Amino acid sequence: MDAQLRKKILLVEDDPNFGMVLKAFLEIKKFDVTLCNDGGKALPIAKNQAFDFLILDIMLPNKDGFSIAKELKENGIKTPFVFLTARILKEDKVKGFELGALDYLEKPFDPDILCLKIQALLGKQSELVLNDEITIYEVGNFKLDVVKRVLVLNNIETKLTSKESELLRMLILYRDNILLRSQALSEIWGDDNYFTTKSMDVYITKLRKYLKKDSENNIEIQNVHGKGFRLVIA
């Protein structure tokens, strides 16, 4: 598998031996794995880097897995995640699912089963969040046709570039939530550097200009300092 196509996983596990073994296993299965053994350090990594999946231990130094999941949710970050833990009490499982976990896996576990679960959950998440079969998206009185790459308002079409179309599509998908700058740059530009960041800012300015044409709705692309952008209808 091409390295650029590998799914990126953040593994948060404080047991150094277990963490390294699981990281190595997942990398054999062609995942790109970042290992972190400290809950306090894991939170900013999860906020500021684009991951496809998170594996969170619960009992961690400085910040537990529940707190990480809660704060990510409060910041509008929708990266799918599972809890991987030795805590087996029913109330812990209930709390985990209430926080949005896609699964709650108890140690010890079969790593092959974990790998299959991750692949299945990533496929399910892709269908729900980034369904490539959807070609028409709506925001306010606009319709975005991602096949023709046109933005339509009152039967008037505005032709978009491929990057404008894809960026607006992602903003619509994450409406009212934060679209991480790093995630958009990674998925659309394939890189996250000074020049692509400046390029993205230009496209955001263009999209704001287009969206102002809807006189019945105040559609805003808000800057979320240090994180990314949020599309809202004020």
Coordinates of N, CA and C in Angstrom, one line a residue:
M1 N 0.8 -1.2 0.0 CA 0.0 0.0 0.0 C 0.9 1.2 0.0
D2 N 0.5 2.2 -0.8 CA 1.3 3.5 -0.9 C 1.2 4.1 0.5
A3 N 2.3 4.7 0.9 CA 2.4 5.4 2.2 C 1.3 6.5 2.4
Q4 N 1.0 7.2 1.2 CA 0.1 8.3 1.3 C -1.3 7.8 1.5
L5 N -1.6 6.5 1.2 CA -2.9 5.9 1.3 C -3.1 5.2 2.7
R6 N -2.1 5.1 3.5 CA -2.2 4.4 4.7 C -3.1 5.3 5.7
K7 N -4.0 4.6 6.4 CA -4.8 5.2 7.4 C -3.9 5.6 8.6
K8 N -4.1 6.8 9.1 CA -3.3 7.3 10.2 C -4.0 7.0 11.6
I9 N -3.3 6.4 12.5 CA -3.9 6.0 13.8 C -3.0 6.7 14.9
L10 N -3.7 7.3 15.8 CA -3.1 7.7 17.1 C -3.4 6.7 18.1
L11 N -2.3 6.0 18.6 CA -2.4 5.0 19.7 C -2.0 5.7 21.0
V12 N -2.9 5.8 22.0 CA -2.5 6.4 23.3 C -2.5 5.3 24.3
E13 N -1.3 4.9 24.7 CA -1.1 3.7 25.6 C 0.1 4.0 26.4
D14 N 0.0 3.9 27.8 CA 1.1 4.2 28.7 C 2.0 3.0 29.0
D15 N 1.6 1.8 28.7 CA 2.5 0.7 28.9 C 3.4 0.6 27.7
P16 N 4.7 0.9 28.0 CA 5.7 1.0 26.8 C 5.8 -0.3 26.0
N17 N 5.9 -1.4 26.7 CA 6.1 -2.7 26.0 C 4.8 -3.0 25.2
F18 N 3.7 -2.9 25.8 CA 2.4 -3.2 25.1 C 2.2 -2.3 23.9
G19 N 2.5 -1.0 24.2 CA 2.3 0.0 23.2 C 3.2 -0.2 21.9
M20 N 4.5 -0.5 22.2 CA 5.4 -0.8 21.0 C 5.0 -2.0 20.3
V21 N 4.6 -3.1 21.0 CA 4.1 -4.3 20.3 C 2.9 -4.1 19.4
L22 N 1.9 -3.3 20.0 CA 0.7 -3.1 19.2 C 1.0 -2.1 18.1
K23 N 1.8 -1.2 18.3 CA 2.2 -0.3 17.2 C 2.9 -1.0 16.0
A24 N 3.8 -1.9 16.4 CA 4.5 -2.7 15.4 C 3.5 -3.6 14.6
F25 N 2.5 -4.2 15.4 CA 1.5 -5.1 14.7 C 0.7 -4.3 13.7
L26 N 0.2 -3.1 14.1 CA -0.6 -2.3 13.3 C 0.1 -1.8 12.0
E27 N 1.4 -1.6 12.2 CA 2.2 -1.1 11.1 C 2.4 -2.3 10.1
I28 N 2.5 -3.5 10.6 CA 2.6 -4.7 9.7 C 1.3 -4.8 8.9
K29 N 0.2 -4.4 9.5 CA -1.1 -4.4 8.8 C -1.3 -3.1 7.9
K30 N -0.2 -2.4 7.7 CA -0.2 -1.2 6.8 C -0.9 0.0 7.3
F31 N -1.0 0.2 8.6 CA -1.4 1.4 9.2 C -0.2 2.3 9.5
D32 N -0.4 3.6 9.5 CA 0.6 4.6 9.9 C 0.3 5.0 11.3
V33 N 1.1 4.6 12.3 CA 0.7 4.7 13.7 C 1.7 5.7 14.4
T34 N 1.0 6.6 15.2 CA 1.7 7.5 16.1 C 1.4 7.0 17.5
L35 N 2.5 6.7 18.3 CA 2.3 6.2 19.6 C 2.6 7.3 20.6
C36 N 1.7 7.5 21.6 CA 1.8 8.5 22.7 C 1.5 7.8 24.0
N37 N 2.4 8.0 25.0 CA 2.2 7.3 26.3 C 1.7 8.2 27.4
D38 N 1.3 9.5 27.0 CA 0.9 10.5 28.0 C -0.4 11.1 27.6
G39 N -1.4 11.1 28.4 CA -2.7 11.7 28.0 C -2.7 13.2 27.8
G40 N -1.8 13.9 28.6 CA -1.7 15.3 28.5 C -1.1 15.7 27.2
K41 N -0.1 14.9 26.7 CA 0.5 15.1 25.4 C -0.4 14.7 24.2
A42 N -1.2 13.7 24.5 CA -2.0 13.1 23.4 C -3.1 14.1 22.9
L43 N -3.6 14.8 23.8 CA -4.7 15.7 23.5 C -4.3 16.8 22.4
P44 N -3.2 17.5 22.6 CA -2.9 18.5 21.5 C -2.5 17.8 20.2
I45 N -1.9 16.6 20.3 CA -1.6 15.9 19.1 C -2.8 15.6 18.3
A46 N -3.9 15.1 19.0 CA -5.1 14.7 18.4 C -5.8 15.9 17.8
K47 N -5.7 17.1 18.5 CA -6.3 18.3 18.1 C -5.7 18.9 16.8
N48 N -4.4 18.8 16.7 CA -3.6 19.5 15.7 C -3.1 18.7 14.6
Q49 N -3.3 17.4 14.6 CA -2.9 16.6 13.5 C -4.1 15.8 13.0
A50 N -4.0 15.5 11.7 CA -5.2 14.8 11.1 C -5.0 13.3 11.2
F51 N -5.8 12.6 12.0 CA -5.8 11.2 12.1 C -7.1 10.6 11.6
D52 N -7.1 9.4 11.1 CA -8.3 8.7 10.7 C -8.9 7.9 11.8
F53 N -8.1 7.6 12.8 CA -8.7 6.8 13.9 C -7.8 7.0 15.2
L54 N -8.5 6.9 16.3 CA -7.8 6.9 17.6 C -8.1 5.7 18.4
I55 N -7.0 5.2 19.1 CA -7.2 4.1 20.1 C -6.7 4.7 21.4
L56 N -7.7 4.7 22.3 CA -7.4 5.4 23.6 C -7.4 4.4 24.8
D57 N -6.3 4.3 25.5 CA -6.4 3.7 26.8 C -7.1 4.6 27.7
I58 N -7.7 4.1 28.8 CA -8.4 5.0 29.7 C -7.5 5.5 30.9
M59 N -6.8 4.6 31.5 CA -5.9 5.0 32.6 C -4.6 5.4 32.1
L60 N -4.4 6.8 32.0 CA -3.2 7.4 31.4 C -2.7 8.4 32.4
P61 N -1.4 8.7 32.3 CA -0.9 9.8 33.2 C -1.3 11.2 32.6
N62 N -1.6 12.1 33.6 CA -1.9 13.5 33.3 C -3.3 13.8 32.7
K63 N -3.8 12.9 31.9 CA -5.2 13.1 31.4 C -5.7 11.7 31.0
D64 N -6.8 11.3 31.5 CA -7.3 10.0 31.2 C -8.0 9.9 29.8
G65 N -8.3 8.8 29.3 CA -8.9 8.6 28.0 C -10.3 9.2 27.9
F66 N -11.0 9.1 29.0 CA -12.4 9.7 29.0 C -12.3 11.2 28.8
S67 N -11.3 11.8 29.5 CA -11.2 13.3 29.4 C -10.7 13.7 28.0
I68 N -9.8 12.9 27.4 CA -9.4 13.2 26.0 C -10.6 13.2 25.1
A69 N -11.4 12.1 25.2 CA -12.6 12.0 24.3 C -13.6 13.1 24.5
K70 N -13.8 13.5 25.7 CA -14.7 14.6 26.1 C -14.2 15.9 25.5
E71 N -13.0 16.2 25.6 CA -12.4 17.5 25.1 C -12.4 17.5 23.6
L72 N -12.1 16.4 23.0 CA -12.1 16.4 21.5 C -13.5 16.7 21.0
K73 N -14.5 16.1 21.7 CA -15.9 16.3 21.3 C -16.3 17.7 21.4
E74 N -15.9 18.3 22.6 CA -16.2 19.7 22.8 C -15.6 20.7 21.8
N75 N -14.5 20.2 21.2 CA -13.8 21.0 20.2 C -14.2 20.7 18.8
G76 N -15.3 19.9 18.7 CA -15.8 19.6 17.3 C -15.0 18.7 16.5
I77 N -14.1 17.9 17.1 CA -13.3 17.0 16.4 C -14.0 15.6 16.4
K78 N -14.2 15.1 15.2 CA -15.1 13.9 15.0 C -14.3 12.7 14.6
T79 N -13.0 12.7 14.9 CA -12.2 11.5 14.6 C -12.8 10.3 15.3
P80 N -13.1 9.2 14.6 CA -13.6 8.0 15.2 C -12.6 7.4 16.2
F81 N -13.1 6.8 17.3 CA -12.2 6.2 18.3 C -12.8 5.0 19.0
V82 N -11.9 4.2 19.6 CA -12.3 3.1 20.4 C -11.5 3.3 21.7
F83 N -12.1 2.7 22.8 CA -11.3 2.6 24.1 C -10.8 1.2 24.1
L84 N -9.5 1.1 24.6 CA -8.8 -0.2 24.7 C -8.3 -0.2 26.2
T85 N -8.9 -1.0 27.1 CA -8.6 -0.8 28.5 C -8.9 -2.1 29.3
A86 N -8.3 -2.1 30.5 CA -8.5 -3.2 31.4 C -9.7 -2.9 32.3
R87 N -10.3 -1.7 32.2 CA -11.4 -1.4 33.1 C -12.7 -2.0 32.5
I88 N -13.3 -3.0 33.2 CA -14.4 -3.8 32.7 C -15.7 -3.5 33.4
L89 N -15.8 -2.5 34.3 CA -17.0 -2.2 35.0 C -18.1 -1.7 34.0
K90 N -19.3 -2.1 34.2 CA -20.4 -1.7 33.3 C -20.5 -0.2 33.2
E91 N -20.4 0.5 34.3 CA -20.5 2.0 34.2 C -19.4 2.6 33.4
D92 N -18.2 2.0 33.4 CA -17.1 2.5 32.5 C -17.5 2.3 31.0
K93 N -18.0 1.2 30.7 CA -18.4 0.9 29.3 C -19.5 1.9 28.9
V94 N -20.5 2.1 29.7 CA -21.6 3.0 29.4 C -21.0 4.4 29.2
K95 N -20.2 4.8 30.1 CA -19.6 6.2 29.9 C -18.8 6.3 28.6
G96 N -18.1 5.2 28.3 CA -17.3 5.2 27.0 C -18.2 5.4 25.8
F97 N -19.3 4.7 25.8 CA -20.2 4.8 24.6 C -20.9 6.1 24.6
E98 N -21.2 6.6 25.8 CA -21.9 7.9 25.9 C -20.9 9.0 25.3
L99 N -19.6 8.9 25.4 CA -18.7 9.8 24.9 C -18.5 9.7 23.4
G100 N -19.1 8.7 22.8 CA -19.0 8.6 21.4 C -18.1 7.5 20.9
A101 N -17.5 6.6 21.7 CA -16.7 5.5 21.3 C -17.4 4.6 20.4
L102 N -16.8 4.1 19.3 CA -17.4 3.2 18.4 C -17.3 1.8 19.0
D103 N -16.4 1.5 19.9 CA -16.3 0.2 20.5 C -15.5 0.4 21.8
Y104 N -15.6 -0.6 22.7 CA -15.0 -0.6 24.0 C -14.3 -2.0 24.2
L105 N -13.0 -2.1 23.9 CA -12.4 -3.4 23.9 C -11.6 -3.6 25.2
E106 N -11.8 -4.8 25.8 CA -11.2 -5.2 27.0 C -9.8 -5.9 26.8
K107 N -8.8 -5.5 27.6 CA -7.6 -6.3 27.6 C -7.7 -7.5 28.5
P108 N -7.1 -8.6 28.2 CA -6.3 -8.8 26.9 C -7.3 -9.1 25.7
F109 N -6.7 -8.9 24.5 CA -7.5 -9.0 23.4 C -6.7 -9.6 22.2
D110 N -7.4 -10.1 21.2 CA -6.7 -10.6 20.0 C -6.4 -9.5 19.1
P111 N -5.1 -9.2 18.8 CA -4.8 -8.0 17.9 C -5.4 -8.2 16.5
D112 N -5.5 -9.4 16.0 CA -6.2 -9.6 14.7 C -7.6 -9.1 14.7
I113 N -8.3 -9.4 15.9 CA -9.7 -8.9 16.0 C -9.7 -7.4 16.0
L114 N -8.8 -6.8 16.8 CA -8.7 -5.3 16.8 C -8.5 -4.8 15.4
C115 N -7.6 -5.3 14.7 CA -7.4 -4.8 13.3 C -8.6 -4.9 12.4
L116 N -9.3 -6.1 12.5 CA -10.5 -6.2 11.7 C -11.6 -5.2 12.2
K117 N -11.7 -5.0 13.5 CA -12.7 -4.0 14.0 C -12.3 -2.6 13.4
I118 N -11.1 -2.2 13.5 CA -10.7 -0.9 13.0 C -11.0 -0.7 11.5
Q119 N -10.7 -1.8 10.7 CA -11.0 -1.7 9.3 C -12.5 -1.6 9.0
A120 N -13.3 -2.3 9.8 CA -14.7 -2.3 9.6 C -15.3 -0.9 10.1
L121 N -14.8 -0.4 11.2 CA -15.3 0.9 11.7 C -14.9 2.0 10.8
L122 N -13.7 2.0 10.3 CA -13.2 3.0 9.3 C -14.1 3.0 8.1
G123 N -14.5 1.8 7.6 CA -15.3 1.7 6.4 C -16.7 2.3 6.7
K124 N -17.2 2.0 7.9 CA -18.6 2.5 8.3 C -18.5 4.0 8.4
Q125 N -17.5 4.5 9.0 CA -17.4 5.9 9.2 C -17.3 6.7 7.9
S126 N -16.5 6.0 7.0 CA -16.4 6.6 5.6 C -17.7 6.7 4.9
E127 N -18.6 5.7 5.1 CA -19.9 5.8 4.5 C -20.7 6.9 5.1
L128 N -20.6 7.1 6.4 CA -21.5 8.1 7.1 C -21.0 9.5 6.8
V129 N -19.7 9.7 6.8 CA -19.2 11.1 6.8 C -18.7 11.6 5.5
L130 N -18.1 10.7 4.7 CA -17.5 11.1 3.4 C -18.0 10.2 2.3
N131 N -19.3 10.1 2.2 CA -20.0 9.2 1.2 C -19.8 9.8 -0.2
D132 N -18.9 9.1 -0.9 CA -18.6 9.5 -2.3 C -19.7 9.4 -3.3
E133 N -20.8 8.7 -2.9 CA -22.0 8.5 -3.8 C -22.8 9.8 -3.8
I134 N -22.7 10.6 -2.7 CA -23.4 11.9 -2.7 C -22.7 12.9 -3.6
T135 N -23.4 13.5 -4.5 CA -22.8 14.5 -5.4 C -23.4 15.9 -5.3
I136 N -24.6 16.0 -4.6 CA -25.2 17.3 -4.4 C -25.3 17.6 -2.9
Y137 N -24.7 18.7 -2.5 CA -24.7 19.2 -1.1 C -25.5 20.5 -1.1
E138 N -26.2 20.8 0.0 CA -26.9 22.0 0.2 C -26.4 22.8 1.4
V139 N -26.4 24.1 1.3 CA -26.1 25.0 2.4 C -26.8 26.3 2.1
G140 N -27.7 26.7 3.0 CA -28.6 27.8 2.7 C -29.4 27.6 1.5
N141 N -29.4 28.6 0.6 CA -30.1 28.4 -0.7 C -29.1 27.9 -1.8
F142 N -27.9 27.5 -1.5 CA -27.0 27.0 -2.4 C -27.1 25.5 -2.6
K143 N -26.7 25.1 -3.8 CA -26.5 23.7 -4.1 C -25.1 23.5 -4.7
L144 N -24.4 22.6 -4.1 CA -23.0 22.4 -4.6 C -23.0 21.0 -5.3
D145 N -22.7 21.1 -6.6 CA -22.6 19.9 -7.4 C -21.1 19.5 -7.6
V146 N -20.7 18.5 -6.8 CA -19.2 18.2 -6.8 C -18.8 17.5 -8.1
V147 N -19.7 16.9 -8.9 CA -19.3 16.3 -10.1 C -19.0 17.4 -11.2
K148 N -20.0 18.3 -11.3 CA -19.8 19.4 -12.3 C -18.9 20.5 -11.7
R149 N -18.7 20.5 -10.4 CA -17.9 21.5 -9.7 C -18.5 22.9 -9.9
V150 N -19.8 23.0 -9.6 CA -20.5 24.3 -9.7 C -21.3 24.5 -8.4
L151 N -21.4 25.8 -8.1 CA -22.2 26.3 -7.0 C -23.4 27.0 -7.5
V152 N -24.6 26.5 -7.2 CA -25.8 27.0 -7.9 C -26.7 27.8 -6.9
L153 N -27.1 29.0 -7.2 CA -28.0 29.8 -6.4 C -29.0 30.5 -7.4
N154 N -30.3 30.2 -7.1 CA -31.3 30.8 -8.0 C -31.1 30.5 -9.5
N155 N -30.7 29.3 -9.7 CA -30.4 28.8 -11.1 C -29.2 29.4 -11.8
I156 N -28.4 30.2 -11.0 CA -27.2 30.8 -11.5 C -26.0 30.0 -11.0
E157 N -25.2 29.5 -12.0 CA -24.1 28.7 -11.7 C -22.8 29.4 -11.6
T158 N -22.0 29.1 -10.5 CA -20.7 29.6 -10.4 C -19.7 28.5 -10.5
K159 N -18.8 28.5 -11.5 CA -17.9 27.4 -11.7 C -16.8 27.5 -10.6
L160 N -16.5 26.3 -10.1 CA -15.5 26.2 -9.0 C -14.3 25.4 -9.5
T161 N -13.1 25.7 -8.9 CA -12.0 24.8 -9.2 C -12.2 23.5 -8.4
S162 N -11.4 22.5 -8.7 CA -11.5 21.3 -7.9 C -11.2 21.5 -6.4
K163 N -10.3 22.3 -6.1 CA -10.0 22.5 -4.7 C -11.0 23.3 -4.0
E164 N -11.6 24.3 -4.7 CA -12.7 25.1 -4.1 C -13.9 24.2 -3.8
S165 N -14.2 23.3 -4.8 CA -15.3 22.4 -4.6 C -15.1 21.4 -3.5
E166 N -13.9 20.8 -3.4 CA -13.7 19.9 -2.3 C -13.6 20.5 -1.0
L167 N -13.0 21.7 -0.9 CA -13.0 22.4 0.4 C -14.3 22.8 0.9
L168 N -15.2 23.3 0.0 CA -16.6 23.6 0.4 C -17.3 22.4 0.8
R169 N -17.1 21.3 0.1 CA -17.8 20.0 0.4 C -17.4 19.6 1.9
M170 N -16.1 19.7 2.2 CA -15.7 19.3 3.6 C -16.3 20.2 4.6
L171 N -16.3 21.5 4.3 CA -16.9 22.5 5.2 C -18.4 22.2 5.5
I172 N -19.1 21.8 4.4 CA -20.5 21.5 4.6 C -20.7 20.2 5.4
L173 N -19.9 19.2 5.2 CA -19.9 18.0 5.9 C -19.7 18.2 7.4
Y174 N -18.8 19.2 7.7 CA -18.5 19.5 9.1 C -19.3 20.7 9.6
R175 N -20.3 21.0 9.0 CA -21.1 22.2 9.3 C -21.4 22.3 10.8
D176 N -21.1 23.5 11.4 CA -21.3 23.8 12.8 C -20.2 23.1 13.7
N177 N -19.3 22.4 13.1 CA -18.2 21.8 13.8 C -16.9 22.2 13.1
I178 N -15.8 21.9 13.8 CA -14.5 22.4 13.3 C -13.9 21.5 12.2
L179 N -13.6 22.0 11.1 CA -12.8 21.3 10.1 C -11.4 21.7 10.4
L180 N -10.6 20.7 10.8 CA -9.2 21.0 11.1 C -8.4 21.5 9.9
R181 N -7.7 22.5 10.0 CA -6.8 23.0 8.9 C -5.9 21.9 8.4
S182 N -5.3 21.2 9.3 CA -4.4 20.1 9.0 C -5.1 19.0 8.2
Q183 N -6.3 18.7 8.6 CA -7.0 17.6 7.9 C -7.4 18.0 6.4
A184 N -7.8 19.3 6.3 CA -8.2 19.7 4.9 C -6.9 19.8 4.0
L185 N -5.8 20.3 4.6 CA -4.6 20.4 3.8 C -4.1 19.0 3.4
S186 N -4.2 18.0 4.3 CA -3.8 16.7 4.1 C -4.6 16.0 3.0
E187 N -5.9 16.2 3.1 CA -6.8 15.5 2.1 C -6.9 16.1 0.8
I188 N -6.8 17.5 0.7 CA -7.0 18.2 -0.5 C -5.7 18.5 -1.2
W189 N -4.7 19.0 -0.4 CA -3.5 19.4 -1.0 C -2.4 18.3 -0.9
G190 N -2.6 17.4 0.0 CA -1.7 16.3 0.2 C -0.4 16.7 0.9
D191 N -0.4 17.9 1.5 CA 0.7 18.4 2.3 C 0.3 19.5 3.2
D192 N 1.0 19.7 4.2 CA 0.7 20.8 5.2 C 2.0 21.6 5.5
N193 N 2.2 22.6 4.6 CA 3.4 23.4 4.8 C 3.0 24.9 4.6
Y194 N 3.9 25.8 4.7 CA 3.6 27.2 4.7 C 2.9 27.6 3.4
F195 N 3.3 27.1 2.2 CA 2.8 27.5 1.0 C 1.4 26.9 0.7
T196 N 1.1 25.7 1.1 CA -0.2 25.2 1.0 C -1.2 25.8 2.0
T197 N -0.7 26.2 3.2 CA -1.5 26.9 4.1 C -2.0 28.3 3.6
K198 N -1.0 29.0 2.9 CA -1.4 30.3 2.3 C -2.4 30.1 1.2
S199 N -2.2 29.0 0.4 CA -3.1 28.7 -0.7 C -4.5 28.5 -0.2
M200 N -4.6 27.7 0.9 CA -5.9 27.4 1.5 C -6.6 28.7 1.9
D201 N -5.8 29.6 2.5 CA -6.4 30.9 3.0 C -7.0 31.6 1.8
V202 N -6.4 31.6 0.7 CA -6.9 32.2 -0.5 C -8.3 31.6 -1.0
Y203 N -8.3 30.3 -0.9 CA -9.6 29.6 -1.3 C -10.7 29.9 -0.3
I204 N -10.3 30.0 1.0 CA -11.4 30.3 2.0 C -11.9 31.7 1.7
T205 N -11.1 32.6 1.3 CA -11.5 34.0 1.0 C -12.5 34.0 -0.2
K206 N -12.1 33.2 -1.2 CA -13.0 33.1 -2.4 C -14.4 32.5 -2.0
L207 N -14.4 31.4 -1.2 CA -15.6 30.8 -0.8 C -16.5 31.7 0.0
R208 N -15.9 32.5 0.9 CA -16.7 33.5 1.6 C -17.3 34.5 0.7
K209 N -16.6 34.9 -0.4 CA -17.2 35.8 -1.3 C -18.4 35.2 -2.1
Y210 N -18.3 34.0 -2.4 CA -19.4 33.3 -3.1 C -20.6 33.2 -2.2
L211 N -20.4 32.8 -1.0 CA -21.5 32.5 0.0 C -22.2 33.7 0.4
K212 N -21.6 34.9 0.3 CA -22.3 36.2 0.6 C -23.4 36.5 -0.4
K213 N -23.5 35.8 -1.5 CA -24.5 36.1 -2.5 C -25.9 35.6 -2.1
D214 N -25.9 34.7 -1.0 CA -27.2 34.3 -0.5 C -27.8 35.3 0.4
S215 N -28.7 36.2 -0.1 CA -29.2 37.3 0.7 C -30.1 36.9 1.8
E216 N -30.7 35.6 1.7 CA -31.6 35.2 2.7 C -31.0 34.5 3.9
N217 N -29.7 34.1 3.8 CA -29.0 33.4 4.9 C -27.6 34.1 5.1
N218 N -27.2 34.2 6.3 CA -25.9 34.7 6.7 C -25.0 33.5 6.9
I219 N -24.4 33.1 5.8 CA -23.5 31.9 5.8 C -22.1 32.4 6.1
E220 N -21.5 31.9 7.1 CA -20.1 32.3 7.5 C -19.2 31.2 7.5
I221 N -17.9 31.4 7.1 CA -16.8 30.5 7.4 C -16.0 31.1 8.5
Q222 N -16.1 30.7 9.7 CA -15.4 31.3 10.8 C -14.0 30.7 11.0
N223 N -13.1 31.6 11.3 CA -11.8 31.1 11.7 C -11.8 30.6 13.2
V224 N -11.3 29.4 13.4 CA -11.2 28.9 14.8 C -9.7 28.9 15.1
H225 N -9.2 29.9 15.8 CA -7.8 30.2 16.0 C -7.0 29.0 16.4
G226 N -6.0 28.7 15.6 CA -5.0 27.7 15.8 C -5.6 26.3 15.5
K227 N -6.8 26.2 14.9 CA -7.4 24.9 14.7 C -7.8 24.7 13.2
G228 N -8.7 25.6 12.8 CA -9.3 25.5 11.4 C -10.4 26.4 11.2
F229 N -11.5 25.8 10.6 CA -12.6 26.6 10.2 C -13.9 26.0 10.5
R230 N -15.0 26.8 10.7 CA -16.3 26.3 11.0 C -17.3 27.0 10.1
L231 N -18.1 26.2 9.4 CA -19.1 26.7 8.5 C -20.4 26.8 9.3
V232 N -21.0 28.0 9.4 CA -22.3 28.2 10.2 C -23.2 29.1 9.4
I233 N -24.5 28.9 9.7 CA -25.5 29.9 9.2 C -26.0 30.7 10.4
A234 N -25.5 31.9 10.5 CA -25.8 32.7 11.7 C -27.2 33.3 11.7

